Short mmCIF file of C-alpha atoms and ligand atoms in Angstrom, two decimals:
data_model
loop_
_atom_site.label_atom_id
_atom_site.label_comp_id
_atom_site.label_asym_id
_atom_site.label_seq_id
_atom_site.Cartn_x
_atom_site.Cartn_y
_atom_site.Cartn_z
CA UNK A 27 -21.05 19.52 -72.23
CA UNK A 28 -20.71 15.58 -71.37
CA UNK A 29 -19.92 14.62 -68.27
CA UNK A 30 -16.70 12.50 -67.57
CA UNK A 31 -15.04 10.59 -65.12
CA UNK A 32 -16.72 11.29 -61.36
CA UNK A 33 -14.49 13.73 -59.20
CA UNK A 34 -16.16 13.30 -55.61
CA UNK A 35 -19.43 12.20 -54.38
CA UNK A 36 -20.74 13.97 -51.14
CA UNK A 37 -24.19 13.07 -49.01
CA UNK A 38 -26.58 15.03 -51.86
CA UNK A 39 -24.22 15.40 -54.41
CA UNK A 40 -21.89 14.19 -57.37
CA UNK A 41 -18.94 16.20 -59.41
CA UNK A 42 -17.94 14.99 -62.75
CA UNK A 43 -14.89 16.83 -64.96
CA UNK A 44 -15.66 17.87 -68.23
CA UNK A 45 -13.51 17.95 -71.27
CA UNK A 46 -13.21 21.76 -70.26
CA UNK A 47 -10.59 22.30 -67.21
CA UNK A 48 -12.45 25.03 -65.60
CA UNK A 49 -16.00 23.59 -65.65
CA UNK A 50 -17.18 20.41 -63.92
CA UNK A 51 -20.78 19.04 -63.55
CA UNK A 52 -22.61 18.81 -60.39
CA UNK A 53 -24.99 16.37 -60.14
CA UNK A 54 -27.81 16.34 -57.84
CA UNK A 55 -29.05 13.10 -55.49
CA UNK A 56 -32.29 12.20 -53.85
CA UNK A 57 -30.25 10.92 -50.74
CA UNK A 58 -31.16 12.98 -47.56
CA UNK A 59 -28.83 12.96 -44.73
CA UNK A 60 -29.03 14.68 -40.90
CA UNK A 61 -27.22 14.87 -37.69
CA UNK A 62 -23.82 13.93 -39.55
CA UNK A 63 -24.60 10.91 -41.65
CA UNK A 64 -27.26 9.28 -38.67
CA UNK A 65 -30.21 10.10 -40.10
CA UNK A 66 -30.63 8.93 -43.52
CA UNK A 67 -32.86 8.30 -46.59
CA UNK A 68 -33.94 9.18 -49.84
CA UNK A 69 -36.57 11.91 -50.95
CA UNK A 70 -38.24 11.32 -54.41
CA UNK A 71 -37.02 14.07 -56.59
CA UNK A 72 -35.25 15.72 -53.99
CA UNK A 73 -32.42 16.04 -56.14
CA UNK A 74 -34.43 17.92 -59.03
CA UNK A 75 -36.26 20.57 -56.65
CA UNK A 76 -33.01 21.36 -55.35
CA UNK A 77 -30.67 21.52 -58.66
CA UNK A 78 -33.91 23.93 -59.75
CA UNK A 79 -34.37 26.06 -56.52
CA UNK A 80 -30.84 26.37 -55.89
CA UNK A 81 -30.20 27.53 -59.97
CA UNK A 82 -32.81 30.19 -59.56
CA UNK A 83 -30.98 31.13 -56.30
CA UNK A 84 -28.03 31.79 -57.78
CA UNK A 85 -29.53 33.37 -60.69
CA UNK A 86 -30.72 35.91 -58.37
CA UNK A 87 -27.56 36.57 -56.45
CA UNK A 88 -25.63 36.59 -59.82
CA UNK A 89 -28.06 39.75 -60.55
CA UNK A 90 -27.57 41.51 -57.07
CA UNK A 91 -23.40 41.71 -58.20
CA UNK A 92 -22.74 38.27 -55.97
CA UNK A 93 -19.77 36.06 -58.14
CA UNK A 94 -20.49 32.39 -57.72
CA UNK A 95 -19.62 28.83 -59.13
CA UNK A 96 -22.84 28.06 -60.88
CA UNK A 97 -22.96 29.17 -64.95
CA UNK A 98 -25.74 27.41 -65.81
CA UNK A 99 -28.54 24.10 -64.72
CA UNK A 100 -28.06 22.10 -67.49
CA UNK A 101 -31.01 19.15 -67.42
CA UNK A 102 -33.25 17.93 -64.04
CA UNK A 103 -30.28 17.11 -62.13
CA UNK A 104 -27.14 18.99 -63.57
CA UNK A 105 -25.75 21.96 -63.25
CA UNK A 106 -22.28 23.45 -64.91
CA UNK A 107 -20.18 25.11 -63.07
CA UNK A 108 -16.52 26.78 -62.44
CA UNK A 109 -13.80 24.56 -61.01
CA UNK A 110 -13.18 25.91 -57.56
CA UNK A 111 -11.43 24.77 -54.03
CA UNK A 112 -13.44 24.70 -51.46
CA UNK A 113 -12.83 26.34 -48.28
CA UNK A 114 -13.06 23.74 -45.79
CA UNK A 115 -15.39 25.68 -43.57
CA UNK A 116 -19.51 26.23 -43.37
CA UNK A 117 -20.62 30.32 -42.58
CA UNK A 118 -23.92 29.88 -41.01
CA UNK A 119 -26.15 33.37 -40.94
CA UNK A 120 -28.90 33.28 -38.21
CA UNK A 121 -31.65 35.98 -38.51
CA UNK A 122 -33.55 33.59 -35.85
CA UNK A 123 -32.83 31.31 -33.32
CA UNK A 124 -33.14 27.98 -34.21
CA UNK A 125 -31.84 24.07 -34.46
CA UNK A 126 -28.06 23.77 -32.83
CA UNK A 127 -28.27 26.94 -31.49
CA UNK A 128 -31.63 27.13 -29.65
CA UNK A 129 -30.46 23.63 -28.14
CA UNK A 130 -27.10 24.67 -27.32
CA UNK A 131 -27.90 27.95 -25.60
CA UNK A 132 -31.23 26.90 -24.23
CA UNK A 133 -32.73 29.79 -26.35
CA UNK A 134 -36.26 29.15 -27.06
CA UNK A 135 -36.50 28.41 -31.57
CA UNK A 136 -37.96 31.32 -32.87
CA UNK A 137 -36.05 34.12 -30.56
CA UNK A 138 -34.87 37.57 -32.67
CA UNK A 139 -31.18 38.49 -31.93
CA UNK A 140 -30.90 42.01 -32.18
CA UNK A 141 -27.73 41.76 -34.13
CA UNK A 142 -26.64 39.47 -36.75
CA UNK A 143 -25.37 36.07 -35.81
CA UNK A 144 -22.67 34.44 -38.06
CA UNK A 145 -21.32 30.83 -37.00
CA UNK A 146 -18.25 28.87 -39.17
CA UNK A 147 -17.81 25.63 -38.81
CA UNK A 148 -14.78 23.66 -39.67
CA UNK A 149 -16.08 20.98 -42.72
CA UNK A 150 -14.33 17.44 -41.23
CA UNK A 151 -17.23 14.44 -40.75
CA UNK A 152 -15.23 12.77 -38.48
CA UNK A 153 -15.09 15.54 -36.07
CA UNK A 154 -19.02 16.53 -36.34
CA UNK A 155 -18.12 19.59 -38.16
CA UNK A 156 -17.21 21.48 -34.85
CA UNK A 157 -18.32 25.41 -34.57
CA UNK A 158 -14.53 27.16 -34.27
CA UNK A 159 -13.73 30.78 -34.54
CA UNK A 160 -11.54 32.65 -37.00
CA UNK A 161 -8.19 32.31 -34.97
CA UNK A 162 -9.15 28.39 -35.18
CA UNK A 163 -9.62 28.57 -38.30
CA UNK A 164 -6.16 30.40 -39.81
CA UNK A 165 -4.45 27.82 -37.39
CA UNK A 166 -6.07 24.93 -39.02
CA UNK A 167 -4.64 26.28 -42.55
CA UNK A 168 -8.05 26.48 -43.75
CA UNK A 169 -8.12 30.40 -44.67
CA UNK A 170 -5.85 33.47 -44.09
CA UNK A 171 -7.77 36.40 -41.71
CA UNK A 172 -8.22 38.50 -45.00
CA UNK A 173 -9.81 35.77 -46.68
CA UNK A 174 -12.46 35.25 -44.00
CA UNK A 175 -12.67 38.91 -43.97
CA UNK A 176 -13.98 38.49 -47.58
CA UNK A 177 -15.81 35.78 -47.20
CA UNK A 178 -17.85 37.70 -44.03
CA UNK A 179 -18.62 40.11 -45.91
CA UNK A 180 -19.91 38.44 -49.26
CA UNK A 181 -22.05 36.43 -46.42
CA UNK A 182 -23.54 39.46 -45.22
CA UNK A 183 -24.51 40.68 -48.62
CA UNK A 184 -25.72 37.62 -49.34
CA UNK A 185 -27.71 37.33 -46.53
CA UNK A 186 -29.46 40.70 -47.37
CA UNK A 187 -30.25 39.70 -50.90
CA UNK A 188 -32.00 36.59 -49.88
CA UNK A 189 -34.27 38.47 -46.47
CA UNK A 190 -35.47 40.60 -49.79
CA UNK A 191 -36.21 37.55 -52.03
CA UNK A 192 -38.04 35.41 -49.27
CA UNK A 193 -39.65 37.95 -47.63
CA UNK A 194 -41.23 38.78 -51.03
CA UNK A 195 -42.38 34.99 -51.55
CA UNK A 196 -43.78 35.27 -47.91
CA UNK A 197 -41.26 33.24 -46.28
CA UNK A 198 -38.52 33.93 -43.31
CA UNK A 199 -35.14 33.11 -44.25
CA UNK A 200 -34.53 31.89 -40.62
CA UNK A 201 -31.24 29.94 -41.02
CA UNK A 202 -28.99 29.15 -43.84
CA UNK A 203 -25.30 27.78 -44.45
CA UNK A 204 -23.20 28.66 -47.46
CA UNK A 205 -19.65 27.19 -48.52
CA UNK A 206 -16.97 29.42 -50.61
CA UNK A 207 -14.48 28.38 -52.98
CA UNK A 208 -11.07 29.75 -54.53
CA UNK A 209 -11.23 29.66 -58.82
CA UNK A 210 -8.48 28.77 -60.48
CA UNK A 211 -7.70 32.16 -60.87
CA UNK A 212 -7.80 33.33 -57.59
CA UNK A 213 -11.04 34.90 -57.16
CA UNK A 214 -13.47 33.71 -53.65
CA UNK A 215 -16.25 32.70 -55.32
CA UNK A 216 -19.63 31.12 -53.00
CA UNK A 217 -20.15 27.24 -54.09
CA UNK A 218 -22.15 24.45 -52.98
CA UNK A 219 -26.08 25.05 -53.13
CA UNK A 220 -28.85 27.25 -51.21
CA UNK A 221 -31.52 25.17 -50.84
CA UNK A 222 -34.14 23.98 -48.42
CA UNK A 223 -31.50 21.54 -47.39
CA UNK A 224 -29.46 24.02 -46.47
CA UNK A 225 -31.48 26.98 -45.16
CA UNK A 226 -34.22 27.07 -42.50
CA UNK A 227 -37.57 28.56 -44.41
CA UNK A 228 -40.61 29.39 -42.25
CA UNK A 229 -44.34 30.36 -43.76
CA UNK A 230 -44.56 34.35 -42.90
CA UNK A 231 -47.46 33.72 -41.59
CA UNK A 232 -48.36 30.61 -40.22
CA UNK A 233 -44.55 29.72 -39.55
CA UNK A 234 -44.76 26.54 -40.83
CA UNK A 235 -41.45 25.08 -41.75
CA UNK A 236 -40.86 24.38 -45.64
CA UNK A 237 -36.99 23.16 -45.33
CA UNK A 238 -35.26 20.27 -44.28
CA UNK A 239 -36.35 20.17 -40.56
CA UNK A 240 -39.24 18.23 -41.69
CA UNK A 241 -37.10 15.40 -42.57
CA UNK A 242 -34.46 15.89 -39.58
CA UNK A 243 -37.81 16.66 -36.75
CA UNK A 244 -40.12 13.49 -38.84
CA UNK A 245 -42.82 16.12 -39.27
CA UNK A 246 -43.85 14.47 -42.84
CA UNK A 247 -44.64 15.93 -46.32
CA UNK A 248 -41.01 16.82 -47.22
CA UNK A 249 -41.23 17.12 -50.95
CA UNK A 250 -44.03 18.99 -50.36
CA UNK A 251 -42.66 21.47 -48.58
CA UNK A 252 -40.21 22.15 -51.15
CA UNK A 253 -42.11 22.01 -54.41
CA UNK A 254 -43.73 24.46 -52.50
CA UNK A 255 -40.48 26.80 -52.15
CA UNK A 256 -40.09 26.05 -55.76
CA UNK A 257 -43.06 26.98 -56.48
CA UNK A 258 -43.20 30.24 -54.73
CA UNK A 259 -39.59 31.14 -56.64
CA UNK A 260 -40.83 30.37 -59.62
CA UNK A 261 -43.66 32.59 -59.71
P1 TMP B 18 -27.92 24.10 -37.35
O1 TMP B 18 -29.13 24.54 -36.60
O2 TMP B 18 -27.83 22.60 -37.45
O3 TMP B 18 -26.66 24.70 -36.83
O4 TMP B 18 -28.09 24.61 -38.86
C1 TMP B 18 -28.16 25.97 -39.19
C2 TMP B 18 -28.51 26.12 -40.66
O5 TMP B 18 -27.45 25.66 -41.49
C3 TMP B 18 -29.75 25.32 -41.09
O6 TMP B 18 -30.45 26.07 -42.07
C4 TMP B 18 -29.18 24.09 -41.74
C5 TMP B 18 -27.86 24.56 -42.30
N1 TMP B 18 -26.81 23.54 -42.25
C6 TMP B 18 -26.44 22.87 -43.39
O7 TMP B 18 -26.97 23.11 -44.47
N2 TMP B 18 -25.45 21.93 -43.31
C7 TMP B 18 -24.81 21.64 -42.15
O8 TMP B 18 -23.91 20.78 -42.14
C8 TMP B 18 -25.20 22.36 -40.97
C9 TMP B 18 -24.53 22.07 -39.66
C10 TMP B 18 -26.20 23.29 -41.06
#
């Protein structure tokens, strides 16, 4: 499959058609971004742990019954996958308190709810992404109420899938944000990537954070952190 003329480029990603209408290639960057385009730079191979991690992800979700964009990771930075529209909106799971939330609340990071916490967040840069609720966001024409309905619940299976895989690797799926998107035939599909740029991964036991906080907090040894996620998930 060859990739042709380039679609979109977002902050850690590129789209490219194919000759096939239904399929497009997503390429994966090194660029890092944080705090909405303020914080930026580029991690070497970045892009390659990512298109890798986020392919074995989705491999494993694909096995637990979960539909998604991604067919298949085609070289170190490409992936195939089914044309979709995305849902402008983020659904953020929190097991554990952490980042916007601990700040925003005054909770201290690392606080248990005792029930599950699921944030969306309405996908516009030039706002900040703002957190809204679902009444915001069937106003805002981004989804109808049974739509988000669906997309709730493929979260929540989701999110159980990926406690099981983690927890198995040793880690703490703390955080994590997923996107969805409509195929051309109708069908809610998740998109976009799992990744330590998008999910907050904490050591079991010594906590220590192997995601993307180490590039937003400056705590050093970023790639490290996730050729070690790789690592683990490939083992
Ligand atoms: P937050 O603490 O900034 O709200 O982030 C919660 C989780 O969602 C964390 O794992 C990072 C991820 N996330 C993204 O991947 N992209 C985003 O634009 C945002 C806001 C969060």
């Amino acid at each position: 499959m060859e990739k042709q003329q380039m679609l979109y480029e977002g902050k850690a990603k590129q789209v490219f058609k194919t000759e096939n209408p239904d399929l497009i290639i997503i390429r994966y960057k090194d660029d890092a971004t944080a705090y909405n385009n303020v914080k930026k730079a580029s991690i070497d191979n970045k892009g390659l742990l990512n298109n890798e991690i986020s392919a074995i992800i989705f491999g494993k979700l694909h096995e637990a019954g979960i539909k998604t964009h991604f067919i298949e990771r085609l070289n170190e930075r490409d992936q195939l996958c089914r044309v979709v529209k995305i849902f402008p909106l983020e659904f953020i799971v929190r097991n554990i308190i952490a980042g916007s939330m601990a700040k925003r609340l005054d909770i201290p990071e690392g606080t248990k709810p005792n029930n599950l916490i699921i944030d969306i967040c309405y996908k516009k840069d030039e706002l900040g992404d703002p957190l809204i609720n679902n009444d915001h966001a069937v106003a805002l024409g981004t989804a109808t109420y049974e739509e988000l309905e669906t997309m709730y619940s493929i979260t929540r299976k989701i999110n159980e899938v990926l406690i099981e895989l983690f927890k198995e690797l040793g880690i703490t799926l703390v955080d994590f944000k997923i996107e969805f998107g409509k195929t051309l035939d109708g069908e809610i599909v998740l998109a976009d990537e799992i990744s330590p740029d998008t999910c907050r991964l904490w050591d079991i036991e010594t906590n220590e954070k192997l995601d993307k906080d180490r590039f937003r907090r400056d705590l050093g040894k970023v790639k490290e952190a996730y050729e070690e996620i790789l690592k683990r998930l490939k083992k």
